[in-house]
Amino acid sequence: MTDLSNLKNELNAEQYEAVMTTEGAILIIAGAGSGKTRVITFRIANMLNKGIPQSQILALTFTNKAAREMEERIKELTGKKLPMLTISTFHAFGVRILRQEIGALGWRDNFSIYDETDRNSLIKETGRELRYSQEAMDIYKIGVLFSDIKTGRKSWNHENAMYKELFEGYQEGLKLFNAVDFDDLITLPIKIFKEHPDILEKYKSRFKYIMVDEFQDTSHQQYEMMHLLAGKNVAVVGDDDQSIYSWRGADYQNIVNFEKDFPDVKEIRLEQNYRSTGTILAAANGVIKHNTNRKDKELWSGNGEGKPIEIFMPQNETDEADFVIESIRGIALTEKRKYSDFCVLMRANTQSRALEEALLSENIPYTMSGGTSFFQRKEIKDVISYLRVIANHDDDVNLLRIINTPRRGIGRAAIEKLNEVAKAGSCSLWDAIQSIITASEMSSTDLFGESENTSDFTDEQFESIKEFSELIEKGKNMLGGHGFSKKARAFMDEVRYNDYLIAENQKSEKAARFKMMNIESLMQSMERYENNPDNENPSLYTYLNRITLLSRDEMDDEEASGKVNLMTIHASKGLEFPVVFIVGAEEGLIPHGRAVDEGGDKAVEEERRLFYVAITRARDKLLISSCRERRHLQSVVESKPSRFLDEIPTNLVEYHEPKKELTPEETAEILAAMMKKKFSKPIVPGF
C-alpha cells in the first residue's frame, strides 16, 4: 500500500496535476513512455482516497491485459479488494450491459457471442439459403463490409447493394439464433441507450466518473458510447501520434470531437519519457514532426543520450536475417542480455519467414506473436461449441459444428432435412429437432407438411438425432450451481471426444496426445476461472463470454520469457524492449504500398505514426535494416530505403555498409599478407 498523501514525490509536475484533477473534463496528452498507466492508476487511487465510491468509477481501455494490470496496480496502491470498481475493455463493458438489458431489444440474456469464424459460417449459410453464387461469396470481404456497415464506416451504395439482402438475412439469423457478433457489443448498447432513456439514465447515475485509456484508438461508436454515458467528470488519456488503427475504425479526430463536446476541457501534456534514451527520442521526434495534423509535442528523456541508431543495408532478406542473428548473439554476449530483451519488429507477417528459418537453424528460441490462437484450435473450438450449445440451444452455427462430431450418423443428408424443417417452421435447428422428436412420440403428422414429416429421416438418422438431443439435455446440469468445470470434464468423457481424437490421428499418436493436452489446458482454465475469488458470478455463461473476448494479449507471459520476440509493429503497441530491430524499412513495406495507393497522404501520415511507434518501443538500442532487394512472389525486385529513414536527423545515425564478397584478387592479397606475417616472426630457440 502506497502513502497517497505524499504524491508530489512520486510524480512529476504534469503527472501530479493530472492525478489531482478529479473533477470536470480533462484531456491528458500522454507521449510514448511518459508514465500514462501510472497516472491513470494513481488518479483512480486518489479518487478512492478522497471518498469517491468505487461503484461510481468506470475505466475503459482496449486490452484485457491493460485492464488487468490497472486493476492489480490500484489494489496494490490502496490495499483494498475493490469488488465494485469497474475497469474493463469497451467490449467487455458492452457485454455487461447486454447481459442486463438485451431483453429490451428482443434477445434472451443467454445469448452467444460469435467470433470471426462463427460469423463467417453464418454468412456462408445465409448466402447458400439466398442462392448467392459461389463467385459472389468472398466471405472475408463480405465480413469486412458488414462490419463497416454496422459501425458506420460505410453506407449502402450501388457498388455493394447486392449484399444488402444478405446483410439483412445475416442480422435475422443472429437474432433467430440468439447470438450477437463482436461489433454488436458496442452498437447494441448504443441502440438500447438511445431507444430506452430510462436504461441510459440508470447507468449515467451510477458511473459519475469515467476514464478512457488509449483514447486515440477509440472508434466513432466507442466515442458515442462514452459520450452518452458521460456526465461532467470525464478524463481521456491518449496520444494522437500513436493512432495506428484506422483500418479497424479508430479515429484520432475523436480528440478534436472531445474538445468540441466538452468545451471547458482542461488539457495536460505528459512529455517526459521514462523509457528511451535521448537519441531514440530525438529520432522519434524528428520523424513525427513531418506529420501536419497533430498536437505539437516534444518528448524528452532524463536517461542520457545513449548510443547512435544503427542502420544496415543488407543485400536481401537472407542477409538481413543473418545480420539480426549476429547482432543478437554479439549484444547478448557483450552486454549480458537475455534473449527476451530483444524484439524484431516488421510491418507485415510475411516478413517473418527468413527470420524464423535463421533463428531455428541457429537454435535461438523465439516467440512469434500472431500465431494460431489457443481458442481457434479445432479441438478447442469443438469442446467450446458443445458448451455453447448447452448454454444456448438456438446457436445454429455451433450446433452444426458438433452435431456430427464425433461422427454419429447425422451426415449432410440428415442436416439438409433438418434445415428444411427449421426453414419451414422459421425456427432454430434445435427447435426443429425437438419438433421431429415430439411428432414421432405423438405419431402425428399434423405438425409438419408432407416434406417435413419424420418419415423423411431413416430410422438410423432419427435415432442418432434423438441421442444427440438427449446428450445436450444431459449437459444442462452445467448451467446451475457450482463445479461446472468438473461437469464439463464428465460431459466430454460421455461424448468420447478423446476416442475421436485417437481415431482421427491414427498416423500420429503425438498429434492426438497434443490435442488432448490442449483440452486438458482448457479444463484447467475453467477450474481456475470458477475458483478465482475475484469473479463475481463464475458460471458457464460468464466463462463462455470471457473466452470470446480473449485476445492475444491474454496469452501467458511466461510463454515468451527467455525467447527473442518477433512481432508486427501493430502488435507491439504498449510494449517496450531494451533492444529493438526494425526490419524491412523499405518503400512498399513501410510506408506500405497498398495503404499509400488507397489512402494517399492520409495513409502516409498513419504509416509514419506506425514507424514512430516502432522507434519508441526501444529503451537502450535501436537497429534498423533496409534491404537492397527483396523477393516478391516469384521474382527478386530492387528495394528503395524508406522515406522515413531520411527524416531521422543524420547526427543520430550510424550507417553500416553491407559485407561485400571478396574478388579472387582481394582474397589472394589477404592470404599473401597473412602468410608473410606468419613467416616473418622471429624464431624462438627451443620451438
XYZ file of C-alpha atoms in Angstrom:
687
model
C 0.000 0.000 0.000
C 1.369 3.430 -1.041
C 1.160 6.588 1.066
C -1.055 8.721 -1.193
C -0.554 11.824 0.968
C 2.935 12.301 -0.497
C 2.203 12.060 -4.220
C 4.405 15.054 -5.136
C 7.483 12.900 -4.506
C 6.085 10.045 -6.638
C 5.182 12.036 -9.768
C 6.498 14.803 -11.992
C 4.634 18.137 -12.048
C 2.400 17.303 -15.054
C 1.611 13.802 -13.781
C 0.739 15.251 -10.366
C -1.635 17.790 -11.925
C -3.381 15.018 -13.922
C -3.730 12.816 -10.817
C -5.063 15.578 -8.564
C -7.596 16.965 -11.090
C -10.565 14.681 -10.476
C -13.488 16.961 -11.376
C -14.539 18.241 -14.802
C -13.419 17.235 -18.304
C -9.695 16.535 -18.753
C -7.673 15.690 -21.871
C -4.324 14.123 -20.968
C -1.963 14.013 -23.974
C 0.458 11.269 -22.936
C 3.526 10.805 -25.160
C 5.130 7.387 -25.598
C 6.698 6.095 -22.364
C 5.507 9.089 -20.323
C 4.002 7.067 -17.452
C 0.417 7.023 -18.713
C -0.637 3.863 -16.829
C 0.986 5.221 -13.674
C -1.089 8.411 -13.968
C -4.350 6.514 -14.527
C -3.796 4.139 -11.598
C -2.660 6.886 -9.190
C -5.581 9.050 -10.303
C -8.148 6.325 -9.529
C -6.402 5.527 -6.217
C -6.526 9.240 -5.339
C -10.252 9.396 -6.184
C -10.927 6.438 -3.890
C -8.775 8.031 -1.189
C -10.899 11.210 -1.449
C -14.026 9.174 -0.672
C -15.486 8.732 -4.171
C -17.374 5.385 -4.081
C -15.673 2.703 -6.185
C -19.017 1.829 -7.814
C -19.148 5.332 -9.375
C -15.846 4.899 -11.270
C -15.664 3.413 -14.789
C -12.288 2.996 -16.518
C -12.320 1.804 -20.146
C -9.329 0.514 -22.093
C -8.593 -1.686 -25.121
C -6.972 -4.913 -23.974
C -7.782 -7.376 -21.236
C -4.114 -7.273 -20.239
C -4.153 -3.485 -19.725
C -7.393 -3.694 -17.704
C -5.941 -6.467 -15.540
C -2.675 -4.583 -14.899
C -4.531 -1.406 -13.943
C -6.780 -3.259 -11.523
C -3.842 -5.040 -9.878
C -1.852 -1.791 -9.507
C -4.806 0.077 -7.955
C -5.360 -2.771 -5.465
C -1.655 -2.594 -4.541
C -1.805 1.201 -4.147
C -4.925 1.179 -1.961
C -4.541 -2.162 -0.167
C -8.243 -2.838 -0.879
C -10.056 -5.607 -2.798
C -12.346 -3.171 -4.698
C -15.057 -5.587 -5.921
C -17.315 -2.740 -7.145
C -14.666 -0.894 -9.204
C -15.250 -1.273 -12.980
C -12.068 -1.461 -15.075
C -12.901 -3.047 -18.389
C -12.349 -3.160 -22.133
C -15.036 -1.427 -24.190
C -16.285 -4.777 -25.493
C -16.402 -6.461 -22.080
C -18.334 -3.466 -20.744
C -20.729 -3.823 -23.689
C -21.286 -7.483 -22.720
C -22.039 -6.417 -19.157
C -24.735 -4.005 -20.382
C -26.209 -6.548 -22.810
C -26.287 -9.257 -20.162
C -28.588 -6.989 -18.130
C -30.523 -5.150 -20.831
C -30.595 -7.089 -24.131
C -34.174 -8.168 -23.439
C -35.196 -4.626 -24.396
C -34.186 -5.494 -27.992
C -35.850 -8.921 -28.074
C -32.881 -11.225 -27.366
C -32.728 -13.600 -24.393
C -29.999 -12.998 -21.835
C -28.197 -16.324 -22.504
C -27.031 -15.042 -25.908
C -23.885 -16.345 -27.656
C -21.108 -14.095 -28.914
C -19.939 -15.105 -32.392
C -16.245 -14.777 -33.165
C -14.992 -14.259 -36.720
C -15.168 -17.984 -37.567
C -18.771 -18.255 -36.342
C -19.717 -15.037 -38.142
C -18.264 -16.311 -41.423
C -20.150 -19.623 -41.052
C -23.431 -17.762 -40.633
C -22.701 -15.500 -43.631
C -21.908 -18.589 -45.738
C -25.067 -20.417 -44.612
C -27.249 -17.331 -45.218
C -25.723 -16.875 -48.690
C -26.500 -20.509 -49.506
C -30.135 -20.069 -48.435
C -30.467 -16.904 -50.534
C -28.818 -18.689 -53.505
C -25.868 -16.309 -53.895
C -23.387 -17.626 -56.438
C -20.091 -19.068 -55.270
C -18.201 -16.312 -57.131
C -20.093 -13.622 -55.215
C -19.318 -15.172 -51.822
C -15.918 -13.757 -50.875
C -16.564 -14.370 -47.178
C -13.647 -12.261 -45.889
C -14.620 -9.178 -47.951
C -18.310 -9.584 -47.079
C -17.446 -9.858 -43.363
C -15.411 -6.628 -43.566
C -18.256 -4.888 -45.440
C -20.844 -5.975 -42.838
C -18.598 -4.728 -40.036
C -18.122 -1.402 -41.838
C -21.896 -1.035 -42.363
C -22.661 -1.846 -38.715
C -20.101 0.548 -37.335
C -20.936 3.381 -39.744
C -17.640 3.330 -41.645
C -19.543 2.637 -44.884
C -23.071 3.085 -46.234
C -25.028 1.105 -48.799
C -24.369 2.270 -52.368
C -24.633 0.925 -55.929
C -21.303 -0.927 -55.557
C -22.271 -3.002 -52.519
C -26.093 -3.034 -52.799
C -26.078 -6.669 -53.995
C -25.154 -7.706 -50.441
C -27.920 -5.778 -48.661
C -30.331 -8.740 -48.684
C -27.528 -10.983 -47.409
C -26.790 -8.497 -44.606
C -30.455 -8.421 -43.575
C -30.574 -12.239 -43.640
C -27.403 -12.368 -41.545
C -28.916 -9.966 -38.996
C -32.123 -12.032 -38.845
C -30.024 -15.167 -38.375
C -28.169 -13.642 -35.415
C -31.444 -12.789 -33.682
C -33.000 -16.162 -34.535
C -30.006 -17.974 -33.029
C -29.957 -15.618 -30.012
C -26.448 -14.506 -30.915
C -24.518 -11.263 -31.373
C -21.264 -10.573 -33.191
C -18.287 -8.560 -31.981
C -19.492 -5.257 -33.469
C -22.842 -5.689 -31.696
C -21.073 -5.477 -28.332
C -20.728 -1.727 -28.966
C -23.583 -0.945 -31.375
C -26.369 -2.721 -29.441
C -25.701 -0.947 -26.088
C -25.824 2.368 -28.003
C -29.150 1.298 -29.555
C -30.503 0.409 -26.088
C -29.333 3.757 -24.627
C -30.944 5.721 -27.475
C -34.240 3.812 -27.536
C -34.611 3.432 -23.764
C -33.609 6.680 -21.982
C -34.558 5.150 -18.611
C -31.867 2.469 -19.047
C -29.288 5.110 -20.059
C -30.171 7.206 -17.011
C -29.626 4.182 -14.749
C -26.028 3.820 -15.980
C -25.347 7.570 -16.048
C -26.442 7.920 -12.433
C -24.183 5.035 -11.427
C -20.966 5.921 -13.306
C -20.260 9.529 -12.336
C -16.514 9.384 -13.057
C -15.353 8.000 -16.410
C -11.799 7.462 -17.674
C -10.796 6.282 -21.149
C -7.297 4.954 -21.859
C -5.701 4.934 -25.364
C -8.310 7.488 -26.415
C -6.753 7.926 -29.875
C -7.760 4.317 -30.629
C -11.486 4.812 -29.994
C -13.883 4.313 -32.912
C -16.872 6.577 -33.600
C -19.138 4.053 -31.840
C -16.895 3.750 -28.775
C -16.758 7.539 -28.560
C -20.548 7.689 -28.857
C -20.979 5.105 -26.066
C -18.653 7.116 -23.809
C -20.344 10.419 -24.731
C -23.829 9.034 -23.977
C -22.695 7.823 -20.544
C -20.513 10.772 -19.574
C -21.643 13.458 -17.175
C -19.322 16.331 -16.351
C -16.453 14.274 -14.850
C -14.664 12.539 -17.704
C -10.936 12.114 -18.318
C -9.445 10.782 -21.546
C -5.805 9.795 -21.992
C -4.178 9.399 -25.388
C -1.557 10.353 -27.940
C -2.544 11.318 -31.476
C 0.991 10.373 -32.617
C 0.263 6.735 -31.740
C -3.021 6.397 -33.637
C -2.355 3.377 -35.897
C -5.670 1.529 -36.092
C -7.784 3.426 -38.640
C -8.319 0.139 -40.528
C -10.415 -1.113 -37.619
C -12.358 2.106 -37.154
C -10.125 4.105 -34.796
C -10.178 7.855 -35.374
C -7.735 10.163 -33.580
C -10.060 13.033 -34.586
C -12.074 11.945 -31.533
C -9.601 14.104 -29.588
C -10.914 17.108 -31.571
C -14.514 15.890 -31.049
C -13.882 15.680 -27.303
C -12.700 19.291 -27.185
C -15.878 20.364 -29.038
C -18.280 18.279 -26.918
C -16.642 19.309 -23.618
C -15.766 22.995 -24.209
C -14.385 23.568 -20.690
C -11.841 20.772 -21.080
C -8.505 21.103 -19.282
C -5.506 19.884 -21.316
C -2.426 18.394 -19.629
C 0.606 17.208 -21.626
C 2.974 14.469 -20.447
C 6.213 14.842 -22.429
C 8.892 13.397 -20.152
C 9.715 9.900 -21.398
C 10.905 7.343 -18.823
C 11.595 4.567 -21.327
C 14.107 5.524 -24.008
C 17.452 7.242 -24.421
C 17.679 10.824 -25.666
C 18.931 9.662 -29.082
C 15.956 7.337 -29.648
C 13.510 10.084 -28.629
C 15.217 12.681 -30.831
C 14.876 10.258 -33.759
C 11.182 9.712 -32.990
C 10.588 13.481 -32.690
C 12.457 14.074 -35.971
C 10.211 11.618 -37.817
C 6.800 12.508 -36.368
C 7.167 16.280 -36.810
C 6.697 15.671 -40.571
C 3.014 14.916 -39.855
C 0.898 18.047 -40.176
C -2.350 17.101 -38.419
C -1.172 16.588 -34.833
C -0.816 18.223 -31.436
C 2.679 19.634 -31.178
C 4.776 17.940 -28.507
C 8.458 17.175 -27.921
C 9.334 14.073 -25.919
C 12.434 14.366 -23.751
C 14.339 11.936 -21.555
C 16.374 12.017 -18.385
C 18.023 8.686 -19.306
C 21.086 10.134 -21.049
C 21.828 10.349 -24.774
C 22.631 6.660 -25.318
C 24.099 5.021 -28.410
C 23.540 6.071 -32.042
C 20.809 4.403 -34.082
C 22.417 1.818 -36.347
C 21.152 1.422 -39.915
C 22.179 -1.583 -42.003
C 21.681 -2.065 -45.750
C 21.860 -5.863 -46.332
C 21.609 -7.254 -49.848
C 18.434 -9.290 -49.304
C 16.199 -10.843 -46.628
C 18.623 -13.745 -46.080
C 21.467 -11.332 -45.301
C 19.034 -9.310 -43.194
C 18.233 -12.385 -41.077
C 21.982 -13.110 -40.710
C 22.555 -9.510 -39.549
C 19.784 -9.889 -36.918
C 21.211 -13.218 -35.661
C 24.801 -11.921 -35.490
C 23.685 -8.735 -33.711
C 21.602 -10.629 -31.144
C 24.461 -13.022 -30.393
C 27.014 -10.173 -30.153
C 24.873 -7.861 -27.990
C 23.714 -10.732 -25.748
C 27.354 -11.697 -25.114
C 28.920 -8.255 -24.655
C 26.027 -6.674 -22.712
C 24.978 -9.826 -20.785
C 21.408 -9.651 -22.112
C 18.692 -12.346 -22.145
C 17.025 -13.345 -25.416
C 13.747 -11.886 -24.142
C 15.424 -8.427 -24.120
C 15.340 -8.465 -27.945
C 12.399 -7.650 -30.197
C 12.312 -7.787 -34.000
C 9.545 -5.611 -35.483
C 8.170 -5.966 -39.004
C 5.421 -4.223 -40.955
C 3.865 -7.462 -42.256
C 3.740 -11.067 -41.021
C 5.036 -12.229 -44.401
C 8.493 -10.879 -43.483
C 8.925 -13.435 -40.706
C 9.813 -16.493 -42.780
C 13.530 -15.782 -43.382
C 13.934 -14.626 -39.763
C 12.239 -17.723 -38.333
C 14.310 -20.061 -40.513
C 17.534 -18.336 -39.389
C 16.575 -18.412 -35.695
C 15.649 -22.096 -35.933
C 18.875 -23.034 -37.728
C 20.913 -21.216 -35.054
C 18.888 -22.774 -32.183
C 17.848 -19.362 -30.873
C 14.461 -19.656 -29.097
C 11.807 -17.188 -30.259
C 8.112 -16.447 -29.941
C 6.045 -15.121 -32.838
C 3.043 -13.016 -31.880
C 0.011 -13.663 -34.021
C 0.155 -17.461 -34.438
C -2.941 -19.646 -34.159
C -4.763 -18.562 -31.036
C -5.307 -21.327 -28.479
C -9.056 -20.771 -28.715
C -9.009 -21.144 -32.510
C -7.565 -24.686 -32.456
C -10.052 -27.225 -33.854
C -10.230 -29.412 -30.757
C -10.781 -26.367 -28.501
C -13.423 -24.941 -30.865
C -15.215 -28.327 -30.794
C -15.335 -28.506 -26.983
C -16.415 -24.861 -26.713
C -19.113 -25.428 -29.345
C -20.605 -28.181 -27.164
C -20.603 -25.821 -24.192
C -22.142 -23.005 -26.252
C -24.994 -25.216 -27.470
C -25.659 -26.346 -23.900
C -25.763 -22.689 -22.796
C -27.797 -21.539 -25.827
C -29.631 -24.305 -27.718
C -30.570 -21.887 -30.516
C -26.932 -21.309 -31.541
C -27.128 -22.908 -35.000
C -23.521 -22.210 -36.017
C -22.076 -24.109 -33.060
C -24.754 -26.815 -33.200
C -23.832 -27.553 -36.828
C -20.179 -27.792 -35.803
C -20.776 -30.587 -33.278
C -23.955 -32.387 -34.386
C -21.793 -34.977 -36.172
C -18.503 -34.551 -34.268
C -17.634 -37.241 -33.298
C -19.452 -38.930 -36.178
C -22.821 -40.238 -35.052
C -24.649 -40.841 -38.335
C -26.031 -37.316 -38.820
C -24.423 -36.570 -42.158
C -25.078 -33.946 -44.799
C -28.362 -35.506 -45.989
C -29.827 -35.505 -42.461
C -28.616 -31.937 -41.825
C -30.219 -30.714 -45.075
C -33.542 -32.268 -43.969
C -33.196 -30.587 -40.552
C -32.543 -27.277 -42.306
C -35.744 -27.711 -44.339
C -37.758 -28.321 -41.151
C -36.189 -25.249 -39.492
C -36.840 -23.105 -42.568
C -40.478 -24.249 -42.841
C -41.062 -23.517 -39.160
C -38.947 -20.301 -39.100
C -37.150 -21.708 -36.084
C -33.680 -22.756 -34.967
C -32.251 -26.212 -35.718
C -32.682 -27.193 -32.069
C -36.404 -26.385 -32.202
C -36.627 -28.364 -35.442
C -35.032 -31.365 -33.701
C -37.484 -31.100 -30.799
C -40.416 -30.868 -33.227
C -39.298 -34.029 -35.030
C -38.917 -35.937 -31.750
C -42.282 -34.679 -30.453
C -44.012 -35.575 -33.721
C -42.583 -39.071 -33.608
C -43.646 -39.576 -29.989
C -47.158 -38.329 -30.778
C -47.264 -40.391 -34.004
C -48.741 -37.273 -35.578
C -48.272 -35.643 -38.962
C -50.218 -32.531 -38.028
C -47.107 -30.606 -37.003
C -45.499 -30.816 -40.426
C -46.175 -30.521 -44.068
C -45.551 -33.658 -46.089
C -41.911 -32.917 -46.921
C -41.080 -32.239 -43.264
C -42.633 -35.491 -41.966
C -40.452 -37.631 -39.752
C -40.649 -40.335 -42.420
C -38.114 -38.218 -44.349
C -35.492 -39.441 -41.876
C -34.196 -43.010 -41.852
C -34.549 -44.933 -38.578
C -30.783 -44.640 -38.041
C -30.819 -40.873 -38.632
C -33.783 -40.375 -36.328
C -32.199 -42.424 -33.513
C -28.924 -40.500 -33.871
C -30.751 -37.149 -33.760
C -32.676 -38.256 -30.669
C -29.481 -39.445 -28.922
C -27.789 -36.116 -29.731
C -30.739 -34.225 -28.242
C -30.616 -36.328 -25.063
C -26.859 -35.777 -24.803
C -27.232 -31.969 -24.938
C -30.135 -32.049 -22.468
C -27.956 -34.052 -20.088
C -25.305 -31.329 -20.295
C -27.751 -28.724 -18.956
C -26.707 -29.694 -15.417
C -23.650 -27.483 -16.047
C -25.811 -24.362 -16.071
C -26.736 -24.307 -12.392
C -24.771 -24.451 -9.155
C -21.019 -24.792 -8.716
C -18.415 -27.053 -10.286
C -19.188 -26.523 -13.995
C -15.586 -27.435 -14.914
C -15.950 -30.853 -13.261
C -19.282 -31.369 -15.045
C -17.676 -30.320 -18.355
C -14.974 -32.999 -17.946
C -17.611 -35.657 -17.270
C -19.673 -34.457 -20.237
C -16.730 -34.640 -22.690
C -15.980 -38.146 -21.390
C -19.565 -39.064 -22.275
C -19.105 -37.544 -25.733
C -15.975 -39.794 -26.018
C -14.106 -36.953 -27.666
C -10.674 -38.338 -26.768
C -11.542 -41.602 -28.560
C -12.478 -39.500 -31.579
C -9.077 -37.707 -31.470
C -7.236 -41.038 -31.368
C -9.270 -42.347 -34.332
C -8.703 -39.138 -36.317
C -4.935 -39.117 -35.665
C -4.060 -42.783 -36.138
C -0.912 -41.886 -38.084
C 0.364 -39.614 -35.331
C -0.041 -40.598 -31.712
C 1.926 -37.455 -30.838
C -0.661 -35.208 -32.560
C -3.536 -36.894 -30.708
C -1.706 -36.502 -27.385
C -1.001 -32.825 -28.111
C -4.700 -32.186 -28.798
C -5.710 -33.980 -25.600
C -3.241 -31.844 -23.642
C -4.845 -28.734 -25.159
C -8.269 -29.874 -23.959
C -6.820 -30.541 -20.504
C -5.426 -26.958 -20.512
C -8.916 -25.690 -21.350
C -10.443 -27.658 -18.457
C -7.783 -26.293 -16.089
C -8.524 -22.730 -17.265
C -12.211 -23.350 -16.431
C -11.227 -24.570 -12.954
C -9.045 -21.513 -12.356
C -11.842 -19.234 -13.526
C -14.521 -20.652 -11.233
C -12.130 -20.830 -8.254
C -10.967 -17.211 -8.673
C -12.496 -15.244 -5.759
C -12.443 -12.036 -7.858
C -15.064 -13.419 -10.258
C -18.477 -12.285 -9.068
C -20.533 -14.886 -10.955
C -18.355 -17.772 -12.175
C -20.934 -19.576 -14.316
C -20.690 -21.352 -17.648
C -22.346 -18.311 -19.319
C -19.803 -15.827 -17.981
C -16.884 -18.149 -18.792
C -18.005 -18.527 -22.416
C -18.374 -14.761 -22.816
C -14.952 -14.226 -21.283
C -13.135 -16.557 -23.673
C -14.861 -14.984 -26.685
C -13.463 -11.626 -25.597
C -9.981 -13.018 -25.039
C -7.424 -11.567 -27.388
C -3.793 -12.461 -27.911
C -2.796 -10.192 -25.056
C -4.268 -12.897 -22.770
C -1.554 -15.399 -23.664
C 0.557 -16.427 -20.725
C 3.500 -14.016 -20.467
C 5.715 -16.837 -19.169
C 5.487 -18.456 -22.601
C 7.579 -15.632 -24.061
C 10.241 -15.464 -21.319
C 13.743 -16.353 -22.441
C 12.837 -16.041 -26.135
C 13.511 -13.459 -28.833
C 10.269 -11.604 -29.648
C 9.110 -11.431 -33.278
C 6.024 -9.334 -33.953
C 4.358 -6.840 -36.248
C 4.605 -3.170 -35.295
C 0.837 -3.115 -34.702
C 1.177 -5.963 -32.171
C 3.981 -4.119 -30.311
C 1.804 -1.169 -29.244
C 2.138 -0.623 -25.490
C 5.233 -2.852 -25.162
C 8.897 -1.953 -24.657
C 12.202 -3.802 -25.038
C 15.849 -2.957 -24.278
C 16.957 -3.784 -27.848
C 14.697 -3.343 -30.881
C 15.270 -4.215 -34.554
C 13.045 -2.680 -37.228
C 13.463 -4.878 -40.318
C 12.330 -4.067 -43.850
C 12.462 -0.257 -43.583
C 11.793 -0.005 -47.303
C 9.371 1.789 -49.602
C 6.417 -0.526 -50.211
C 6.716 -2.075 -46.754
C 6.785 0.999 -44.539
C 5.068 3.043 -45.777
C 3.063 0.069 -47.056
C 2.484 0.282 -50.803
C -1.188 -0.756 -50.754
C -2.035 1.618 -47.905
C -0.430 4.563 -49.739
C -2.127 3.670 -53.056
C -5.554 3.521 -51.391
C -5.222 6.308 -48.808
C -2.765 8.867 -50.213
C -1.227 11.471 -47.867
C -3.552 10.493 -45.006
C -2.249 6.922 -45.191
C 1.385 8.123 -45.302
C 0.770 10.034 -42.048
C -0.620 6.886 -40.387
C 2.331 4.828 -41.675
C 4.655 7.491 -40.220
C 2.851 7.166 -36.868
C 3.413 3.408 -37.130
C 7.157 3.959 -37.670
C 7.142 6.354 -34.693
C 5.525 3.646 -32.540
C 8.216 1.176 -33.676
C 11.066 3.565 -32.766
C 9.613 4.320 -29.324
C 9.423 0.618 -28.355
C 13.225 0.712 -27.866
C 14.729 1.536 -24.479
C 18.503 1.370 -24.993
C 19.400 0.340 -28.524
C 17.704 0.603 -31.931
C 18.899 -1.164 -35.087
C 17.148 -0.707 -38.458
C 17.650 -2.673 -41.676
C 16.688 -1.813 -45.249
C 17.362 -4.458 -47.906
C 18.697 -3.552 -51.342
C 16.491 -6.207 -52.933
C 13.695 -8.468 -51.740
C 11.901 -11.490 -53.122
C 8.345 -10.707 -54.189
C 6.237 -13.658 -55.374
C 8.405 -15.471 -57.943
C 10.861 -12.659 -58.667
C 13.500 -10.533 -56.962
C 12.823 -6.795 -57.014
C 15.074 -3.869 -56.196
C 14.168 -2.080 -52.952
C 14.462 1.589 -52.010
C 15.103 2.721 -48.422
C 12.007 4.033 -46.641
C 11.458 7.781 -46.893
C 11.163 7.766 -43.089
C 14.882 6.950 -42.720
C 15.736 10.335 -44.253
C 13.567 12.011 -41.594
C 15.812 10.763 -38.754
C 18.377 13.531 -38.018
C 21.702 12.417 -39.533
C 23.694 13.223 -36.381
C 21.821 10.425 -34.570
C 22.583 7.712 -37.129
C 25.468 5.350 -37.800
C 25.274 3.655 -41.224
C 26.855 0.238 -41.847
C 27.847 -0.843 -45.323
C 26.898 -4.412 -46.269
C 29.594 -7.063 -46.316
C 30.803 -7.432 -49.902
C 32.062 -10.698 -51.401
C 35.813 -10.548 -51.985
C 37.164 -10.809 -55.525
C 39.728 -13.610 -56.174
C 42.478 -10.940 -56.333
C 41.463 -9.467 -52.936
C 41.366 -12.960 -51.416
C 44.868 -13.729 -52.770
C 46.241 -10.435 -51.384
C 44.817 -11.118 -47.897
C 46.231 -14.699 -47.885
C 49.648 -13.435 -49.018
C 49.683 -10.816 -46.243
C 48.747 -13.456 -43.645
C 51.495 -15.818 -44.840
C 54.067 -13.013 -44.836
C 53.080 -12.107 -41.250
C 53.274 -15.745 -40.173
C 56.757 -16.398 -41.545
C 58.212 -13.014 -40.622
C 58.012 -13.881 -36.878
C 61.479 -14.362 -35.240
C 62.417 -17.951 -34.487
C 62.498 -18.576 -30.758
C 65.110 -21.174 -29.597
C 63.589 -24.389 -28.350
C 60.485 -24.111 -30.516
